[in-house]
Each structure stands twice: as C-alpha cells, then as structure tokens.
N, CA, C and O atoms as a printed pandas DataFrame, in Angstrom:
     atom_number atom_name residue_name chain_id  residue_number  x_coord  y_coord  z_coord
0              1         N          LYS        A               1  102.590  121.975  115.981
1              2        CA          LYS        A               1  101.424  121.872  115.134
2              3         C          LYS        A               1  101.434  120.508  114.447
3              4         O          LYS        A               1  102.486  120.023  114.030
4              5         N          GLY        A               2  100.259  119.895  114.332
5              6        CA          GLY        A               2  100.176  118.600  113.695
6              7         C          GLY        A               2  100.322  117.436  114.658
7              8         O          GLY        A               2  100.099  116.288  114.273
8              9         N          ARG        A               3  100.690  117.708  115.899
9             10        CA          ARG        A               3  100.825  116.642  116.891
10            11         C          ARG        A               3   99.478  116.356  117.533
11            12         O          ARG        A               3   98.675  117.260  117.767
12            13         N          LYS        A               4   99.252  115.092  117.809
13            14        CA          LYS        A               4   98.023  114.682  118.483
14            15         C          LYS        A               4   98.412  114.006  119.781
15            16         O          LYS        A               4   99.465  113.373  119.863
16            17         N          PRO        A               5   97.573  114.133  120.796
17            18        CA          PRO        A               5   97.887  113.467  122.060
18            19         C          PRO        A               5   98.089  111.968  121.855
19            20         O          PRO        A               5   97.297  111.312  121.178
20            21         N          ALA        A               6   99.142  111.444  122.437
21            22        CA          ALA        A               6   99.467  110.028  122.268
22            23         C          ALA        A               6   98.326  109.139  122.752
23            24         O          ALA        A               6   97.733  109.380  123.803
24            25         N          GLY        A               7   98.033  108.109  121.966
25            26        CA          GLY        A               7   97.058  107.110  122.371
26            27         C          GLY        A               7   95.605  107.481  122.183
27            28         O          GLY        A               7   94.730  106.663  122.468
28            29         N          ARG        A               8   95.315  108.675  121.718
29            30        CA          ARG        A               8   93.917  109.098  121.595
30            31         C          ARG        A               8   93.331  108.858  120.213
31            32         O          ARG        A               8   92.116  108.731  120.067
32            33         N          GLN        A               9   94.162  108.797  119.226
33            34        CA          GLN        A               9   93.657  108.629  117.866
34            35         C          GLN        A               9   94.603  107.721  117.090
35            36         O          GLN        A               9   95.819  107.906  117.135
36            37         N          PRO        A              10   94.044  106.731  116.371
37            38        CA          PRO        A              10   94.926  105.834  115.608
38            39         C          PRO        A              10   95.580  106.565  114.442
39            40         O          PRO        A              10   95.108  107.611  113.997
40            41         N          ASN        A              11   96.662  105.998  113.967
41            42        CA          ASN        A              11   97.301  106.537  112.768
42            43         C          ASN        A              11   96.279  106.492  111.635
43            44         O          ASN        A              11   95.704  105.438  111.359
44            45         N          GLN        A              12   96.053  107.603  110.993
45            46        CA          GLN        A              12   95.022  107.673  109.958
46            47         C          GLN        A              12   95.562  107.473  108.557
47            48         O          GLN        A              12   94.805  107.551  107.589
48            49         N          ASP        A              13   96.823  107.223  108.430
49            50        CA          ASP        A              13   97.426  107.047  107.119
50            51         C          ASP        A              13   97.620  105.565  106.825
51            52         O          ASP        A              13   97.863  104.765  107.729
52            53         N          SER        A              14   97.509  105.215  105.554
53            54        CA          SER        A              14   97.867  103.872  105.121
54            55         C          SER        A              14   98.597  103.994  103.788
55            56         O          SER        A              14   98.575  105.046  103.149
56            57         N          TRP        A              15   99.234  102.922  103.385
57            58        CA          TRP        A              15  100.038  102.977  102.171
58            59         C          TRP        A              15  100.095  101.597  101.532
59            60         O          TRP        A              15   99.741  100.597  102.155
60            61         N          CYS        A              16  100.543  101.556  100.287
61            62        CA          CYS        A              16  100.740  100.272   99.619
62            63         C          CYS        A              16  101.804  100.401   98.536
63            64         O          CYS        A              16  102.072  101.484   98.016
64            65         N          VAL        A              17  102.394   99.266   98.221
65            66        CA          VAL        A              17  103.322   99.140   97.101
66            67         C          VAL        A              17  102.984   97.815   96.432
67            68         O          VAL        A              17  103.028   96.762   97.068
68            69         N          HIS        A              18  102.644   97.871   95.142
69            70        CA          HIS        A              18  102.351   96.663   94.366
70            71         C          HIS        A              18  103.068   96.777   93.035
71            72         O          HIS        A              18  103.182   97.858   92.458
72            73         N          ARG        A              19  103.545   95.644   92.565
73            74        CA          ARG        A              19  104.237   95.627   91.272
74            75         C          ARG        A              19  103.661   94.529   90.400
75            76         O          ARG        A              19  103.538   93.382   90.829
76            77         N          VAL        A              20  103.311   94.883   89.182
77            78        CA          VAL        A              20  102.889   93.914   88.183
78            79         C          VAL        A              20  104.030   93.873   87.170
79            80         O          VAL        A              20  104.145   94.768   86.333
80            81         N          PRO        A              21  104.875   92.844   87.239
81            82        CA          PRO        A              21  106.062   92.797   86.387
82            83         C          PRO        A              21  105.737   93.021   84.909
83            84         O          PRO        A              21  104.821   92.416   84.351
84            85         N          GLY        A              22  106.508   93.899   84.305
85            86        CA          GLY        A              22  106.341   94.193   82.897
86            87         C          GLY        A              22  105.190   95.134   82.575
87            88         O          GLY        A              22  104.978   95.477   81.412
88            89         N          LYS        A              23  104.442   95.554   83.595
89            90        CA          LYS        A              23  103.282   96.410   83.346
90            91         C          LYS        A              23  103.379   97.719   84.117
91            92         O          LYS        A              23  103.501   98.785   83.512
92            93         N          LEU        A              24  103.326   97.654   85.426
93            94        CA          LEU        A              24  103.368   98.875   86.211
94            95         C          LEU        A              24  103.681   98.579   87.667
95            96         O          LEU        A              24  103.634   97.434   88.117
96            97         N          SER        A              25  103.998   99.631   88.381
97            98        CA          SER        A              25  104.157   99.574   89.830
98            99         C          SER        A              25  103.221  100.613   90.418
99           100         O          SER        A              25  103.054  101.699   89.863
100          101         N          VAL        A              26  102.616  100.275   91.537
101          102        CA          VAL        A              26  101.699  101.186   92.214
102          103         C          VAL        A              26  102.289  101.505   93.582
103          104         O          VAL        A              26  102.526  100.614   94.398
104          105         N          TYR        A              27  102.519  102.786   93.814
105          106        CA          TYR        A              27  102.981  103.281   95.108
106          107         C          TYR        A              27  101.954  104.313   95.545
107          108         O          TYR        A              27  101.725  105.291   94.833
108          109         N          ALA        A              28  101.339  104.118   96.688
109          110        CA          ALA        A              28  100.283  105.049   97.085
110          111         C          ALA        A              28  100.298  105.287   98.586
111          112         O          ALA        A              28  100.626  104.402   99.375
112          113         N          VAL        A              29   99.934  106.506   98.957
113          114        CA          VAL        A              29   99.752  106.890  100.353
114          115         C          VAL        A              29   98.347  107.457  100.473
115          116         O          VAL        A              29   97.930  108.278   99.656
116          117         N          PHE        A              30   97.625  107.022  101.485
117          118        CA          PHE        A              30   96.253  107.456  101.716
118          119         C          PHE        A              30   96.217  108.191  103.048
119          120         O          PHE        A              30   96.477  107.605  104.099
120          121         N          ASP        A              31   95.895  109.465  102.998
121          122        CA          ASP        A              31   95.963  110.353  104.152
122          123         C          ASP        A              31   94.563  110.546  104.725
123          124         O          ASP        A              31   93.756  111.287  104.163
124          125         N          GLY        A              32   94.276  109.886  105.834
125          126        CA          GLY        A              32   92.958  109.988  106.453
126          127         C          GLY        A              32   92.838  111.231  107.316
127          128         O          GLY        A              32   93.814  111.701  107.901
128          129         N          HIS        A              33   91.615  111.756  107.383
129          130        CA          HIS        A              33   91.332  112.938  108.201
130          131         C          HIS        A              33   90.017  112.727  108.934
131          132         O          HIS        A              33   89.141  112.007  108.457
132          133         N          GLY        A              34   89.886  113.346  110.078
133          134        CA          GLY        A              34   88.633  113.293  110.815
134          135         C          GLY        A              34   88.559  112.098  111.742
135          136         O          GLY        A              34   89.489  111.298  111.842
136          137         N          GLU        A              35   87.434  112.002  112.412
137          138        CA          GLU        A              35   87.230  110.974  113.430
138          139         C          GLU        A              35   87.405  109.556  112.879
139          140         O          GLU        A              35   87.938  108.685  113.566
140          141         N          LYS        A              36   86.963  109.328  111.658
141          142        CA          LYS        A              36   87.048  107.990  111.059
142          143         C          LYS        A              36   88.029  107.944  109.890
143          144         O          LYS        A              36   87.919  107.091  109.009
144          145         N          GLY        A              37   88.972  108.853  109.891
145          146        CA          GLY        A              37   89.933  108.943  108.803
146          147         C          GLY        A              37   90.723  107.668  108.580
147          148         O          GLY        A              37   91.052  107.327  107.444
148          149         N          HIS        A              38   91.032  106.960  109.667
149          150        CA          HIS        A              38   91.774  105.705  109.542
150          151         C          HIS        A              38   90.946  104.650  108.813
151          152         O          HIS        A              38   91.489  103.838  108.064
152          153         N          MET        A              39   89.632  104.663  109.031
153          154        CA          MET        A              39   88.765  103.693  108.364
154          155         C          MET        A              39   88.658  104.006  106.870
155          156         O          MET        A              39   88.667  103.102  106.035
156          157         N          ILE        A              40   88.557  105.287  106.547
157          158        CA          ILE        A              40   88.468  105.698  105.148
158          159         C          ILE        A              40   89.770  105.362  104.414
159          160         O          ILE        A              40   89.734  104.784  103.328
160          161         N          SER        A              41   90.912  105.716  104.996
161          162        CA          SER        A              41   92.183  105.458  104.312
162          163         C          SER        A              41   92.413  103.959  104.132
163          164         O          SER        A              41   92.939  103.544  103.100
164          165         N          ASP        A              42   92.035  103.143  105.107
165          166        CA          ASP        A              42   92.166  101.689  104.964
166          167         C          ASP        A              42   91.252  101.158  103.866
167          168         O          ASP        A              42   91.660  100.324  103.057
168          169         N          HIS        A              43   90.014  101.646  103.842
169          170        CA          HIS        A              43   89.060  101.195  102.820
170          171         C          HIS        A              43   89.552  101.574  101.418
171          172         O          HIS        A              43   89.552  100.738  100.515
172          173         N          VAL        A              44   89.963  102.810  101.240
173          174        CA          VAL        A              44   90.429  103.254   99.921
174          175         C          VAL        A              44   91.693  102.497   99.521
175          176         O          VAL        A              44   91.856  102.138   98.355
176          177         N          ASN        A              45   92.570  102.258  100.458
177          178        CA          ASN        A              45   93.778  101.483  100.179
178          179         C          ASN        A              45   93.408  100.126   99.594
179          180         O          ASN        A              45   93.926   99.741   98.545
180          181         N          LYS        A              46   92.530   99.411  100.254
181          182        CA          LYS        A              46   92.145   98.071   99.794
182          183         C          LYS        A              46   91.388   98.128   98.472
183          184         O          LYS        A              46   91.699   97.377   97.548
184          185         N          THR        A              47   90.404   99.009   98.376
185          186        CA          THR        A              47   89.546   99.068   97.193
186          187         C          THR        A              47   90.303   99.581   95.976
187          188         O          THR        A              47   90.270   98.963   94.912
188          189         N          LEU        A              48   90.970  100.689   96.131
189          190        CA          LEU        A              48   91.663  101.308   94.998
190          191         C          LEU        A              48   92.727  100.372   94.444
191          192         O          LEU        A              48   92.821  100.179   93.231
192          193         N          THR        A              49   93.515   99.799   95.316
193          194        CA          THR        A              49   94.582   98.900   94.891
194          195         C          THR        A              49   94.007   97.687   94.172
195          196         O          THR        A              49   94.483   97.313   93.100
196          197         N          LYS        A              50   92.986   97.074   94.758
197          198        CA          LYS        A              50   92.365   95.895   94.158
198          199         C          LYS        A              50   91.818   96.217   92.771
199          200         O          LYS        A              50   92.003   95.433   91.840
200          201         N          GLU        A              51   91.153   97.347   92.621
201          202        CA          GLU        A              51   90.556   97.716   91.344
202          203         C          GLU        A              51   91.606   98.049   90.280
203          204         O          GLU        A              51   91.443   97.684   89.116
204          205         N          VAL        A              52   92.665   98.728   90.667
205          206        CA          VAL        A              52   93.722   99.037   89.693
206          207         C          VAL        A              52   94.355   97.745   89.193
207          208         O          VAL        A              52   94.542   97.565   87.990
208          209         N          LEU        A              53   94.683   96.853   90.111
209          210        CA          LEU        A              53   95.308   95.595   89.712
210          211         C          LEU        A              53   94.352   94.745   88.883
211          212         O          LEU        A              53   94.783   94.091   87.933
212          213         N          ARG        A              54   93.066   94.740   89.220
213          214        CA          ARG        A              54   92.067   94.001   88.453
214          215         C          ARG        A              54   91.985   94.559   87.031
215          216         O          ARG        A              54   91.970   93.796   86.065
216          217         N          SER        A              55   91.932   95.872   86.901
217          218        CA          SER        A              55   91.857   96.493   85.576
218          219         C          SER        A              55   93.077   96.161   84.738
219          220         O          SER        A              55   92.956   95.861   83.551
220          221         N          VAL        A              56   94.232   96.211   85.338
221          222        CA          VAL        A              56   95.469   95.919   84.611
222          223         C          VAL        A              56   95.482   94.459   84.178
223          224         O          VAL        A              56   95.813   94.155   83.033
224          225         N          ASN        A              57   95.123   93.553   85.087
225          226        CA          ASN        A              57   95.128   92.127   84.746
226          227         C          ASN        A              57   94.055   91.783   83.731
227          228         O          ASN        A              57   94.299   90.975   82.835
228          229         N          THR        A              58   92.878   92.373   83.844
229          230        CA          THR        A              58   91.804   92.149   82.871
230          231         C          THR        A              58   92.201   92.709   81.522
231          232         O          THR        A              58   91.964   92.081   80.490
232          233         N          GLY        A              59   92.800   93.878   81.523
233          234        CA          GLY        A              59   93.231   94.513   80.286
234          235         C          GLY        A              59   94.260   93.694   79.535
235          236         O          GLY        A              59   94.283   93.704   78.305
236          237         N          SER        A              60   95.114   92.982   80.261
237          238        CA          SER        A              60   96.135   92.188   79.591
238          239         C          SER        A              60   95.520   90.998   78.866
239          240         O          SER        A              60   96.142   90.449   77.956
240          241         N          LYS        A              61   94.309   90.585   79.248
241          242        CA          LYS        A              61   93.649   89.463   78.596
242          243         C          LYS        A              61   92.778   89.926   77.432
243          244         O          LYS        A              61   92.615   89.198   76.453
244          245         N          SER        A              62   92.216   91.132   77.532
245          246        CA          SER        A              62   91.253   91.576   76.528
246          247         C          SER        A              62   91.743   92.790   75.730
247          248         O          SER        A              62   90.931   93.503   75.141
248          249         N          GLY        A              63   93.025   93.027   75.705
249          250        CA          GLY        A              63   93.564   94.226   75.052
250          251         C          GLY        A              63   94.074   95.166   76.108
251          252         O          GLY        A              63   93.798   94.979   77.293
252          253         N          GLU        A              64   94.794   96.149   75.713
253          254        CA          GLU        A              64   95.413   97.059   76.672
254          255         C          GLU        A              64   94.404   98.021   77.313
255          256         O          GLU        A              64   93.518   98.552   76.643
256          257         N          VAL        A              65   94.558   98.224   78.592
257          258        CA          VAL        A              65   93.787   99.217   79.339
258          259         C          VAL        A              65   94.773  100.293   79.752
259          260         O          VAL        A              65   95.828   99.990   80.309
260          261         N          SER        A              66   94.439  101.548   79.484
261          262        CA          SER        A              66   95.363  102.618   79.849
262          263         C          SER        A              66   95.429  102.757   81.364
263          264         O          SER        A              66   94.469  102.459   82.075
264          265         N          THR        A              67   96.561  103.209   81.833
265          266        CA          THR        A              67   96.725  103.435   83.268
266          267         C          THR        A              67   95.713  104.459   83.755
267          268         O          THR        A              67   95.140  104.300   84.832
268          269         N          ALA        A              68   95.487  105.507   82.973
269          270        CA          ALA        A              68   94.517  106.537   83.369
270          271         C          ALA        A              68   93.127  105.944   83.503
271          272         O          ALA        A              68   92.420  106.248   84.464
272          273         N          ALA        A              69   92.718  105.102   82.557
273          274        CA          ALA        A              69   91.385  104.479   82.624
274          275         C          ALA        A              69   91.283  103.560   83.837
275          276         O          ALA        A              69   90.250  103.527   84.507
276          277         N          ALA        A              70   92.340  102.820   84.119
277          278        CA          ALA        A              70   92.340  101.932   85.286
278          279         C          ALA        A              70   92.207  102.730   86.574
279          280         O          ALA        A              70   91.464  102.336   87.472
280          281         N          LEU        A              71   92.921  103.851   86.673
281          282        CA          LEU        A              71   92.841  104.684   87.872
282          283         C          LEU        A              71   91.466  105.334   88.025
283          284         O          LEU        A              71   90.914  105.384   89.124
284          285         N          GLU        A              72   90.922  105.825   86.924
285          286        CA          GLU        A              72   89.593  106.449   86.985
286          287         C          GLU        A              72   88.545  105.459   87.474
287          288         O          GLU        A              72   87.723  105.794   88.327
288          289         N          GLU        A              73   88.569  104.252   86.942
289          290        CA          GLU        A              73   87.598  103.236   87.367
290          291         C          GLU        A              73   87.836  102.846   88.824
291          292         O          GLU        A              73   86.880  102.644   89.573
292          293         N          ALA        A              74   89.082  102.741   89.226
293          294        CA          ALA        A              74   89.401  102.388   90.609
294          295         C          ALA        A              74   88.911  103.462   91.577
295          296         O          ALA        A              74   88.352  103.140   92.626
296          297         N          TYR        A              75   89.113  104.722   91.240
297          298        CA          TYR        A              75   88.625  105.813   92.090
298          299         C          TYR        A              75   87.097  105.790   92.186
299          300         O          TYR        A              75   86.532  106.005   93.258
300          301         N          ARG        A              76   86.441  105.529   91.061
301          302        CA          ARG        A              76   84.980  105.464   91.059
302          303         C          ARG        A              76   84.496  104.343   91.975
303          304         O          ARG        A              76   83.564  104.539   92.754
304          305         N          GLN        A              77   85.120  103.179   91.887
305          306        CA          GLN        A              77   84.739  102.048   92.729
306          307         C          GLN        A              77   85.001  102.344   94.208
307          308         O          GLN        A              77   84.182  102.003   95.062
308          309         N          ALA        A              78   86.122  102.967   94.509
309          310        CA          ALA        A              78   86.441  103.309   95.899
310          311         C          ALA        A              78   85.417  104.292   96.463
311          312         O          ALA        A              78   84.946  104.123   97.588
312          313         N          GLN        A              79   85.071  105.320   95.684
313          314        CA          GLN        A              79   84.087  106.310   96.127
314          315         C          GLN        A              79   82.718  105.669   96.353
315          316         O          GLN        A              79   82.063  105.932   97.361
316          317         N          CYS        A              80   82.293  104.835   95.419
317          318        CA          CYS        A              80   81.000  104.137   95.576
318          319         C          CYS        A              80   81.001  103.276   96.830
319          320         O          CYS        A              80   80.004  103.219   97.551
320          321         N          GLY        A              81   82.111  102.612   97.089
321          322        CA          GLY        A              81   82.209  101.768   98.271
322          323         C          GLY        A              81   82.114  102.558   99.566
323          324         O          GLY        A              81   81.516  102.095  100.538
324          325         N          ILE        A              82   82.697  103.741   99.584
325          326        CA          ILE        A              82   82.629  104.594  100.778
326          327         C          ILE        A              82   81.196  105.056  101.014
327          328         O          ILE        A              82   80.709  105.029  102.144
328          329         N          ILE        A              83   80.535  105.471   99.966
329          330        CA          ILE        A              83   79.160  105.974  100.089
330          331         C          ILE        A              83   78.219  104.871  100.570
331          332         O          ILE        A              83   77.271  105.147  101.304
332          333         N          LYS        A              84   78.469  103.638  100.167
333          334        CA          LYS        A              84   77.597  102.512  100.539
334          335         C          LYS        A              84   77.829  102.027  101.968
335          336         O          LYS        A              84   77.118  101.140  102.440
336          337         N          ARG        A              85   78.799  102.589  102.652
337          338        CA          ARG        A              85   79.123  102.144  104.025
338          339         C          ARG        A              85   78.876  103.285  105.004
339          340         O          ARG        A              85   79.782  104.064  105.301
340          341         N          PRO        A              86   77.638  103.380  105.506
341          342        CA          PRO        A              86   77.286  104.503  106.387
342          343         C          PRO        A              86   78.127  104.556  107.672
343          344         O          PRO        A              86   78.296  105.629  108.251
344          345         N          HIS        A              87   78.649  103.420  108.117
345          346        CA          HIS        A              87   79.460  103.442  109.343
346          347         C          HIS        A              87   80.756  104.226  109.162
347          348         O          HIS        A              87   81.425  104.541  110.147
348          349         N          LEU        A              88   81.121  104.547  107.919
349          350        CA          LEU        A              88   82.320  105.354  107.682
350          351         C          LEU        A              88   82.042  106.847  107.897
351          352         O          LEU        A              88   82.977  107.642  107.987
352          353         N          GLY        A              89   80.778  107.226  107.979
353          354        CA          GLY        A              89   80.416  108.590  108.330
354          355         C          GLY        A              89   80.541  109.611  107.221
355          356         O          GLY        A              89   80.631  110.806  107.500
356          357         N          VAL        A              90   80.549  109.177  105.966
357          358        CA          VAL        A              90   80.635  110.126  104.849
358          359         C          VAL        A              90   79.263  110.694  104.565
359          360         O          VAL        A              90   78.280  109.962  104.449
360          361         N          GLN        A              91   79.210  112.000  104.455
361          362        CA          GLN        A              91   77.948  112.682  104.127
362          363         C          GLN        A              91   78.113  113.400  102.800
363          364         O          GLN        A              91   79.132  114.044  102.552
364          365         N          LEU        A              92   77.113  113.285  101.960
365          366        CA          LEU        A              92   77.160  113.978  100.660
366          367         C          LEU        A              92   76.471  115.302  100.739
367          368         O          LEU        A              92   76.410  116.026   99.746
C-alpha cells in the first residue's frame, strides 16, 4: 500500500530548511496529493518559505512580529497564490 508504479508519477513531496540566526529556524515538509500534487507542494514550499522569512526580516526592522502571525500571513499568501494559478487545478 502506498506504492506507485515506477516512473509514472513524480515525487509529490518537497521540503525546506532555513535558518535566520538569532531568530528562528524553519523546517517544513509539503506533502502533495493528486495529479498535480508535485506542483502544489513546490509552489507552497517556495511561497510559504519566502513569506515567513520576509515577515521575520520585516518584523526585525519595524518591531517584533510573532511567529504565529508570520505563519498565518504566509499561509494566506500561499493559498491566494494557488487559487490565482488555474493550471494547478485547484477548485473551490
């Protein structure tokens, strides 16, 4: 169970590790599902990571931004980005 025929479907998972010294470390795994799961996991990996790091770096200049607030905004941006890209096949 869980095995897929070799060569028929790309790996749908992606991951990242980022460290902002003195602030936080981000370790994440994105588990894609479905026909375009690899595209979704890659998109969320890039968007979510970029937004979290942007929030943390912006927060250090204008006052502290909580990790929870940074994650919430990053998730919102990632979701909006997925919805705006019809080729990813997301239906609401």
